[in-house]
mmCIF file of C-alpha atoms and ligand atoms in Angstrom:
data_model
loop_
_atom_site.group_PDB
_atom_site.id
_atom_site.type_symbol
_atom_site.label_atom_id
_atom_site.label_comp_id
_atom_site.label_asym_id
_atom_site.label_seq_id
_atom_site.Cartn_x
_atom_site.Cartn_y
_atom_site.Cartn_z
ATOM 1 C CA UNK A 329 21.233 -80.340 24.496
ATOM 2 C CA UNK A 330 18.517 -79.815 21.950
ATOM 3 C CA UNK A 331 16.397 -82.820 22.742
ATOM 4 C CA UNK A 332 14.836 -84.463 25.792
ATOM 5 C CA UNK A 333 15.844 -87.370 27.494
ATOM 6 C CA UNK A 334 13.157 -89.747 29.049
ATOM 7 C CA UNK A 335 13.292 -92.300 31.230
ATOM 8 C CA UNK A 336 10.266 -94.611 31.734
ATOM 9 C CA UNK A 337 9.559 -95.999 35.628
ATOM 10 C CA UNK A 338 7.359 -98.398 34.367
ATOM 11 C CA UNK A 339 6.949 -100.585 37.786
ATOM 12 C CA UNK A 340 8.335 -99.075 41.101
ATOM 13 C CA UNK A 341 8.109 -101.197 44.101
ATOM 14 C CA UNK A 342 4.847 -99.686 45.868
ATOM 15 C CA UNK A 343 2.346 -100.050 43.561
ATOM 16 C CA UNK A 344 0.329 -103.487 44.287
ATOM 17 C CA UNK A 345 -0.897 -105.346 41.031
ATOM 18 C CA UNK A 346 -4.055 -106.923 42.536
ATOM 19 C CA UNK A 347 -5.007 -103.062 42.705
ATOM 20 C CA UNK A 348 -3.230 -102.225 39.096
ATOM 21 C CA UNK A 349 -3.843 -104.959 36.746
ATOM 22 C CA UNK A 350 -1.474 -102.595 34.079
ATOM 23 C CA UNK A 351 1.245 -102.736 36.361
ATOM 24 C CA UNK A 352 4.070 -104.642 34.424
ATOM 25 C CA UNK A 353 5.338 -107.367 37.299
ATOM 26 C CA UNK A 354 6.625 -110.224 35.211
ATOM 27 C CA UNK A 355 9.395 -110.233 33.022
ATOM 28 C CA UNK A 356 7.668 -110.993 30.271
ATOM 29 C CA UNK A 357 5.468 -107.969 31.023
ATOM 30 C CA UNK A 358 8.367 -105.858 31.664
ATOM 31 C CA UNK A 359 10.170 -106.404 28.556
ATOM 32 C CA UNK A 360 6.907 -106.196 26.153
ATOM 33 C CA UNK A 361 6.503 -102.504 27.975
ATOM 34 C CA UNK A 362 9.858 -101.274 27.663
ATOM 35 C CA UNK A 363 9.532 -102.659 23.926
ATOM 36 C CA UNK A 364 6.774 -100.378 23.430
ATOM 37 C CA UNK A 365 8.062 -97.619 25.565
ATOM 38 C CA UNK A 366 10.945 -97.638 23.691
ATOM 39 C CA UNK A 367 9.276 -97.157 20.441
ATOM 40 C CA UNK A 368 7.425 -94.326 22.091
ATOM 41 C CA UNK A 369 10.643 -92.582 22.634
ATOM 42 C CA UNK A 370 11.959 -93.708 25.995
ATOM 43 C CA UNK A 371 15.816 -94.029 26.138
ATOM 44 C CA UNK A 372 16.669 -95.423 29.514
ATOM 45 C CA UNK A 373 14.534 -97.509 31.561
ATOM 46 C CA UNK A 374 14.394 -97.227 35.197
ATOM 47 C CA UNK A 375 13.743 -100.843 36.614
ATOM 48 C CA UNK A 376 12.380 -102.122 40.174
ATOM 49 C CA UNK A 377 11.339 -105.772 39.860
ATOM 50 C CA UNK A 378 8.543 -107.940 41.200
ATOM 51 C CA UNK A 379 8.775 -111.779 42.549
ATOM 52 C CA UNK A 380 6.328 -114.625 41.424
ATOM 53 C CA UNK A 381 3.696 -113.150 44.059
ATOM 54 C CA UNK A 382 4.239 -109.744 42.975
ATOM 55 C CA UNK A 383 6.082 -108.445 45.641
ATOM 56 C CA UNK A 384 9.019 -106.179 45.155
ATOM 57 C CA UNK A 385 12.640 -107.877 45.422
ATOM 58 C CA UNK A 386 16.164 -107.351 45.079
ATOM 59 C CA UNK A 387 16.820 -111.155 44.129
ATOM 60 C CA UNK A 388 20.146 -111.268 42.327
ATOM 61 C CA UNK A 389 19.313 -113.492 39.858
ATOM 62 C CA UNK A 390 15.877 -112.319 39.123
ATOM 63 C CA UNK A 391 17.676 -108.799 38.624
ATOM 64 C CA UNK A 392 20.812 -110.226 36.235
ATOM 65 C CA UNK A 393 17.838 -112.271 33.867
ATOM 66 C CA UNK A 394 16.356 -109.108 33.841
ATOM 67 C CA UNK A 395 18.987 -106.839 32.473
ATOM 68 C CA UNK A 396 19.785 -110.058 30.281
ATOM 69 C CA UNK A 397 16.411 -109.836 28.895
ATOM 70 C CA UNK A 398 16.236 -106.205 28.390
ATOM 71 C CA UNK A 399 19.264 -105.868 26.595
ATOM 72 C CA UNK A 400 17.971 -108.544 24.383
ATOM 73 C CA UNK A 401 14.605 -107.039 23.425
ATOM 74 C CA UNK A 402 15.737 -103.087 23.557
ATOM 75 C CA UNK A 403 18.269 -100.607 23.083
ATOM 76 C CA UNK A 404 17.232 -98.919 26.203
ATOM 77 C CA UNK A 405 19.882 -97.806 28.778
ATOM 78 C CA UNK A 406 18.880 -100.245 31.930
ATOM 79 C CA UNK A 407 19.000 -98.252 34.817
ATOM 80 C CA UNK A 408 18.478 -100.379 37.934
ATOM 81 C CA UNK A 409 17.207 -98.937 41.268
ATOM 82 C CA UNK A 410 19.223 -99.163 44.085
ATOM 83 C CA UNK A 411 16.403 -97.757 46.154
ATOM 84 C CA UNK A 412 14.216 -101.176 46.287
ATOM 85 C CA UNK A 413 11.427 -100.823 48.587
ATOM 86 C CA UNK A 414 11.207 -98.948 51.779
ATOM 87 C CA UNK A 415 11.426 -102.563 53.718
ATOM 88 C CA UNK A 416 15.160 -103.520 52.184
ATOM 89 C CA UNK A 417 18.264 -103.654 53.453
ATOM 90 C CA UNK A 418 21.661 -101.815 52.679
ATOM 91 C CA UNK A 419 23.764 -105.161 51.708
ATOM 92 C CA UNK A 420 20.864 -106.276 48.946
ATOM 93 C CA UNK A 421 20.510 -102.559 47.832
ATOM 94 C CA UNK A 422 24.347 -102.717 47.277
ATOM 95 C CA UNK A 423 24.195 -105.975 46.026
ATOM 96 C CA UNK A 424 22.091 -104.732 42.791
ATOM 97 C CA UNK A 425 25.289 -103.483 41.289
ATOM 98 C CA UNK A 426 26.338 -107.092 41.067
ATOM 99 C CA UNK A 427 23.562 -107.479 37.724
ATOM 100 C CA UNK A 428 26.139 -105.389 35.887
ATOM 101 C CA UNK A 429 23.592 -102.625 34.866
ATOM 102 C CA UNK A 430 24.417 -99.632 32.193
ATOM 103 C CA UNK A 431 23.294 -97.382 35.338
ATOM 104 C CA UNK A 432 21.894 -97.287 38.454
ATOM 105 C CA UNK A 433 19.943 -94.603 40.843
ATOM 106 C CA UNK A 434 21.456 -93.144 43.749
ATOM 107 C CA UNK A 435 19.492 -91.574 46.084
ATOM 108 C CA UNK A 436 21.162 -88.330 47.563
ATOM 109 C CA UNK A 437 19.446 -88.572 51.254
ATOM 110 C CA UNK A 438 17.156 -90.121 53.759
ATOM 111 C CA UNK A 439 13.537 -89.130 53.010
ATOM 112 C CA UNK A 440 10.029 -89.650 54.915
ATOM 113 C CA UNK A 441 8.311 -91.273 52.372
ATOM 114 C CA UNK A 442 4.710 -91.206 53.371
ATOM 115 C CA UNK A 443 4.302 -93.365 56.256
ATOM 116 C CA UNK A 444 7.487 -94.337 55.931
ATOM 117 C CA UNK A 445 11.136 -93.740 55.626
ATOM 118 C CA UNK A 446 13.604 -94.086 52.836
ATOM 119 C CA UNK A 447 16.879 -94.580 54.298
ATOM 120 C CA UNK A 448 19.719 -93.308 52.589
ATOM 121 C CA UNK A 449 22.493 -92.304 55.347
ATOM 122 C CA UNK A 450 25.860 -91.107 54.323
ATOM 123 C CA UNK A 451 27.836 -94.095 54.913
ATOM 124 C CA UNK A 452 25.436 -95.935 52.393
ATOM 125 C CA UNK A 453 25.678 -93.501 50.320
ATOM 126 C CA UNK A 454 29.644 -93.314 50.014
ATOM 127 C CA UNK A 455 29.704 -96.864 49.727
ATOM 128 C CA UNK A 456 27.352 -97.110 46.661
ATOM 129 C CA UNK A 457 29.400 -93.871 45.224
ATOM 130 C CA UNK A 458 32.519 -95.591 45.489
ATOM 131 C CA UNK A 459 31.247 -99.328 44.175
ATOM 132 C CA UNK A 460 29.163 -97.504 41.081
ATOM 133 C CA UNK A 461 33.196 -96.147 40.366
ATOM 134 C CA UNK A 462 34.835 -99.655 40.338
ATOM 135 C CA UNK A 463 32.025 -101.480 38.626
ATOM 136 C CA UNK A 464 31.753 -98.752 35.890
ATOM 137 C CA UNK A 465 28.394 -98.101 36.460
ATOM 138 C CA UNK A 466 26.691 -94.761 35.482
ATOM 139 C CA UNK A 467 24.805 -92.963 38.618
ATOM 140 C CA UNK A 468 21.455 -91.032 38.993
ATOM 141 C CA UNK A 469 21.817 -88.630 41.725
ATOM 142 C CA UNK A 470 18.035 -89.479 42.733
ATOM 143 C CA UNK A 471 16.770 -85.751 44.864
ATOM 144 C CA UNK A 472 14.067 -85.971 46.600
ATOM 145 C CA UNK A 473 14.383 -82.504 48.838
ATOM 146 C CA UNK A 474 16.777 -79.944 48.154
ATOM 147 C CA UNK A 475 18.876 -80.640 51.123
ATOM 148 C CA UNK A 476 19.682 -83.742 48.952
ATOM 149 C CA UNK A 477 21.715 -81.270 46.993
ATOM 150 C CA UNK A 478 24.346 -80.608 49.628
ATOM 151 C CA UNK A 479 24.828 -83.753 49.858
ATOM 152 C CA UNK A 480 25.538 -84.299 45.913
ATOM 153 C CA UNK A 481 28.295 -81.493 46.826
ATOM 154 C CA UNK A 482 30.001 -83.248 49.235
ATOM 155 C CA UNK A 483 29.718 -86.822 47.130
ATOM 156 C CA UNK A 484 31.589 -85.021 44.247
ATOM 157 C CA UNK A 485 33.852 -83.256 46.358
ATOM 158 C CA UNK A 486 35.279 -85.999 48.437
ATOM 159 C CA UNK A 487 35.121 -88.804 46.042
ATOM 160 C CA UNK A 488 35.617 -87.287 42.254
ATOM 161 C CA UNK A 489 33.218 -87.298 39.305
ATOM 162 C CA UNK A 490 31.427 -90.433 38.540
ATOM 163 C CA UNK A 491 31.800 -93.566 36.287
ATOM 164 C CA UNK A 492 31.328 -91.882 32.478
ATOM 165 C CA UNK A 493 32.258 -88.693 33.684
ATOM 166 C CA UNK A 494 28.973 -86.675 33.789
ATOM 167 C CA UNK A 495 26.454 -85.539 36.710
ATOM 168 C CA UNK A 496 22.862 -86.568 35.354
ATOM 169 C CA UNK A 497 20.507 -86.128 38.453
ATOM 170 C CA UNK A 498 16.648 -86.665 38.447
ATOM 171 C CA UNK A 499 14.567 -84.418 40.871
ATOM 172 C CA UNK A 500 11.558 -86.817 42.379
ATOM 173 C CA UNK A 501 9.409 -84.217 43.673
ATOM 174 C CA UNK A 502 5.804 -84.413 45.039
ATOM 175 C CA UNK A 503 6.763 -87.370 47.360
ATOM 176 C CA UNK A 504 4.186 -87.155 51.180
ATOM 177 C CA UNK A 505 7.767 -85.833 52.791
ATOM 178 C CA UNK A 506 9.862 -84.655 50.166
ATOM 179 C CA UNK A 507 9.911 -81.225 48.011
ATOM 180 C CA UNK A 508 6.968 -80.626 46.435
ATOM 181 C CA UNK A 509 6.098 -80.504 43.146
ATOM 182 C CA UNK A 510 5.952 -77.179 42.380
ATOM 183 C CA UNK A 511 7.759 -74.732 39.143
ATOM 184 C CA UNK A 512 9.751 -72.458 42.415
ATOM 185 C CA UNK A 513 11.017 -75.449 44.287
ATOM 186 C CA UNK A 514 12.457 -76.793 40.520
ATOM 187 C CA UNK A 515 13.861 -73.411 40.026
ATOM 188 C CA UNK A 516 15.309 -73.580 43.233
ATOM 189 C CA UNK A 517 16.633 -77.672 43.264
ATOM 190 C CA UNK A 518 17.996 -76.658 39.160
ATOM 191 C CA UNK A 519 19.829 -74.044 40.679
ATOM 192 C CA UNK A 520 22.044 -75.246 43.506
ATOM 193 C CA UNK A 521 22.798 -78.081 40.931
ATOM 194 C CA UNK A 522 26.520 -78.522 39.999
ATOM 195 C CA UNK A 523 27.721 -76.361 37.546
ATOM 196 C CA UNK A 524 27.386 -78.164 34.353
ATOM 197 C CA UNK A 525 25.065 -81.218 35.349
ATOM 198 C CA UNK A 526 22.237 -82.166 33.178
ATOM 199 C CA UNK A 527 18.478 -82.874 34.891
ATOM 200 C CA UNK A 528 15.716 -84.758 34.553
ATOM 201 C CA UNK A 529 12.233 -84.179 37.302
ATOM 202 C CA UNK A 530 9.874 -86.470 37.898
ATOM 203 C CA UNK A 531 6.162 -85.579 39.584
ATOM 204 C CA UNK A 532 4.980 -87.922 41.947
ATOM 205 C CA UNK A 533 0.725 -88.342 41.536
ATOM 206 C CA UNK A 534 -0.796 -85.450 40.692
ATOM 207 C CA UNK A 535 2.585 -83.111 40.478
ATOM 208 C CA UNK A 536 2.777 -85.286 37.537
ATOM 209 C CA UNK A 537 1.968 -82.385 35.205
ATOM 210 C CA UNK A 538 3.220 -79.523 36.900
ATOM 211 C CA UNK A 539 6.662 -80.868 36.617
ATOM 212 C CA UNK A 540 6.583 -82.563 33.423
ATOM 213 C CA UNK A 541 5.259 -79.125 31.725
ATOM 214 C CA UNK A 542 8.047 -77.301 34.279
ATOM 215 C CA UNK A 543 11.049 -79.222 33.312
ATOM 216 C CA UNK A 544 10.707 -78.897 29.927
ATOM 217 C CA UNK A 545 10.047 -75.225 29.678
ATOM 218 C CA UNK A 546 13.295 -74.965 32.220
ATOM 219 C CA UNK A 547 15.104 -77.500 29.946
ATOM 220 C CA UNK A 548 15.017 -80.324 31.766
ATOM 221 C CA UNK A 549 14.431 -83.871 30.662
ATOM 222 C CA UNK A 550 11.793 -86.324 31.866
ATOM 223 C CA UNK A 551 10.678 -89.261 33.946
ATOM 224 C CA UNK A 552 7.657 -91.016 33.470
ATOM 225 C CA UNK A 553 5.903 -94.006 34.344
ATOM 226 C CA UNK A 554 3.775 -96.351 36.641
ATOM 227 C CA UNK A 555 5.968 -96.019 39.558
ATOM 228 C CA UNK A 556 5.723 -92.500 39.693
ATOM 229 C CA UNK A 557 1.538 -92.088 38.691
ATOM 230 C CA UNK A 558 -0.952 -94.301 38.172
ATOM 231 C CA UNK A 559 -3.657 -91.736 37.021
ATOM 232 C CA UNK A 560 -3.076 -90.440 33.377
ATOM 233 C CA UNK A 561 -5.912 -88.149 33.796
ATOM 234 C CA UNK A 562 -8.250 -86.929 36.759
ATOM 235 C CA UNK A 563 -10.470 -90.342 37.117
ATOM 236 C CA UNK A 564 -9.005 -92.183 34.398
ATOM 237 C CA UNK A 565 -5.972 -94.363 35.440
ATOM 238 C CA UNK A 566 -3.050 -95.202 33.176
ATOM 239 C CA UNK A 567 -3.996 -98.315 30.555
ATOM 240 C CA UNK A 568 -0.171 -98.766 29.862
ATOM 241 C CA UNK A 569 3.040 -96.925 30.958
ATOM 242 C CA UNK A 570 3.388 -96.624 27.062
ATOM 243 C CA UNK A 571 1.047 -93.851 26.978
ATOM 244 C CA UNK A 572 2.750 -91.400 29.760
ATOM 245 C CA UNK A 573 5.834 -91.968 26.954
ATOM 246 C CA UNK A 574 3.761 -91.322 24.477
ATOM 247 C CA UNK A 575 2.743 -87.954 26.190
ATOM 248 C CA UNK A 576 5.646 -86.781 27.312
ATOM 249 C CA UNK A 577 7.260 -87.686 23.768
ATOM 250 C CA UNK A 578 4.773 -85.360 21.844
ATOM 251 C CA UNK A 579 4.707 -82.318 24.453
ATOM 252 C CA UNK A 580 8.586 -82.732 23.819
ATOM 253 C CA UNK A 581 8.331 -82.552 20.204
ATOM 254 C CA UNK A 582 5.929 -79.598 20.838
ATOM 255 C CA UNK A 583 8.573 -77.547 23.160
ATOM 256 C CA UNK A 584 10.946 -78.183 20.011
ATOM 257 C CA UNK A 585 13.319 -80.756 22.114
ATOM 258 C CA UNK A 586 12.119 -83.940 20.717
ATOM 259 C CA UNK A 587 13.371 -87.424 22.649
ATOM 260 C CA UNK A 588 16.593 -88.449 22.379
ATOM 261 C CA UNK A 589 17.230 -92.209 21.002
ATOM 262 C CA UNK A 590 19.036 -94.539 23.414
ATOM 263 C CA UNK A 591 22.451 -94.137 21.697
ATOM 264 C CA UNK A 592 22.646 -90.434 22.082
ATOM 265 C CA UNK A 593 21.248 -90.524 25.178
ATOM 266 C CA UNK A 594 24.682 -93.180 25.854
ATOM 267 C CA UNK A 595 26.429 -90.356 24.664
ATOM 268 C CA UNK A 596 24.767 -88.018 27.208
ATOM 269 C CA UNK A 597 25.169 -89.903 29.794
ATOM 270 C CA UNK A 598 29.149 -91.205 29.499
ATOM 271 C CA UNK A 599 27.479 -94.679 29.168
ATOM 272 C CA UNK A 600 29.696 -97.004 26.956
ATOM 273 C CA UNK A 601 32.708 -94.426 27.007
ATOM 274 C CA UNK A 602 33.790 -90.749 28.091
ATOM 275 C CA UNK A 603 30.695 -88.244 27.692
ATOM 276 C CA UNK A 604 31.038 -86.858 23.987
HETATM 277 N N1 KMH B 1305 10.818 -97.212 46.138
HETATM 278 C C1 KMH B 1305 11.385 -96.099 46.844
HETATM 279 C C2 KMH B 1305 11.442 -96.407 48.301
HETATM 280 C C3 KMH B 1305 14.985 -95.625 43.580
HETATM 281 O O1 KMH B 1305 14.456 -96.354 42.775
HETATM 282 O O2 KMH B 1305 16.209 -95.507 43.685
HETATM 283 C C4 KMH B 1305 12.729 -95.734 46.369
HETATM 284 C C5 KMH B 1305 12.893 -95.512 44.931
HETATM 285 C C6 KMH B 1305 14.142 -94.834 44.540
HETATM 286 O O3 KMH B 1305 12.104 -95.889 44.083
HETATM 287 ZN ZN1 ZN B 1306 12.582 -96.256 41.704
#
């Protein structure tokens, strides 16, 4: 495809908005950002929400209002994460499917994530395979190492293609335990992909650029956002997740692949209907 996809992360569920006044945690602050990232060129939003205290959560009605309110205010693809915070639980994780999202990430592989871990076991991930088939709903393939990729394989092999027909994966690299961030490493995640899947990347902190400028000389599209950086430049952080769109859009438009509106990015995606 000619242009570039990009997703906005506008919130993750690590950031801590005491720290980051800009991080969108409310709904109305969610919605007035994906407004504006939207008119920056974003075509899918990638959503972790917050509870009144800020804290991450996988409440089920918080996360239906939310993909209520979204659909309301944008034409942005919601894409809800499945991934939550390191700290929750299979059930709830599963459970997110039940807002009835256009899409969902699904993350390929268990990760050390930092200090932590980010569990994603086999047996969780077969079960969220097979419930994004039944429910319709259009999976990520979140990779955050290349062993991840093996693991796609097998996904695809035992249980068929998914809902909408197309593999759309999004390489998080940069993560304190995952791949780095790095133009080899892409080369090598892009090339054990499956044979025609499309690809997004995603730089974690300071990979941010590396992997932006990589993906979309290696045409790849793009994830930005909040969740993923919260510096826009050395010692300046980002005023509003707008303006990593608003980047990435332009450095797009440079590279002659400008962003993709939300409806062909439907298209892309098999969202709504059979991949045209
Ligand atoms: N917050 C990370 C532990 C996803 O959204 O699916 C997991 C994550 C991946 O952000
Ligand atoms: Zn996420």
């Amino acid at each position: 495809m000619a242009g570039t996809l990009i997703t906005v992360a506008p919130t993750g569920a690590e950031a801590d908005k005491a720290a980051v006044p800009a991080l969108p945690v409310t709904l109305d602050e969610l919605v007035s950002t994906a407004k504006e990232c939207e008119a920056a060129g974003a075509a899918v939003i990638h959503v972790h929400i917050r509870d009144d205290a800020a804290r991450p959560t996988l409440d089920r009605g918080r996360l239906a209002d939310t993909v209520a309110a979204l659909r309301e205010g944008t034409d942005l693809i919601v894409q809800l994460s499945t991934g939550g915070a390191v700290t929750d639980g299979f059930a709830d994780r599963l459970a997110v499917l039940d807002a009835r999202p256009d899409a969902c990430s699904l993350t390929c592989g268990t990760v050390n994530f930092g200090d932590e871990v980010f569990a994603n076991p086999w047996p969780f991930i077969k079960d969220l395979y097979q419930l994004t088939q039944e429910r319709g709903v259009v999976p990520e393939f979140e990779l955050f190492d290349i062993g991840q990729v093996a693991t796609l394989h097998r996904l695809l092999g035992e249980f068929g293609p998914p809902a909408g027909g197309h593999v759309h994966c999004d390489l998080v690299m940069g993560v304190p335990g995952g791949m780095p961030g790095d133009v080899p490493t892409m080369a090598a995640a892009v090339a054990a992909l499956p044979a025609g899947a499309t690809w997004s990347a995603t730089g974690i902190g300071r990979s941010a650029l590396p992997v932006l400028f990589g993906a979309l000389a290696a045409g790849g599209h793009l994830r930005v956002g909040m969740e993923d950086t919260l510096s826009y430049a050395r010692g300046r952080p980002v005023a509003r997740n707008a303006e990593l769109v608003e980047r990435a859009a332009e450095l797009a438009r440079i590279a002659q692949r400008p962003p993709v509106r939300p409806a062909e990015a439907r298209a892309l995606l098999g969202i709504g209907g059979a991949r045209s």
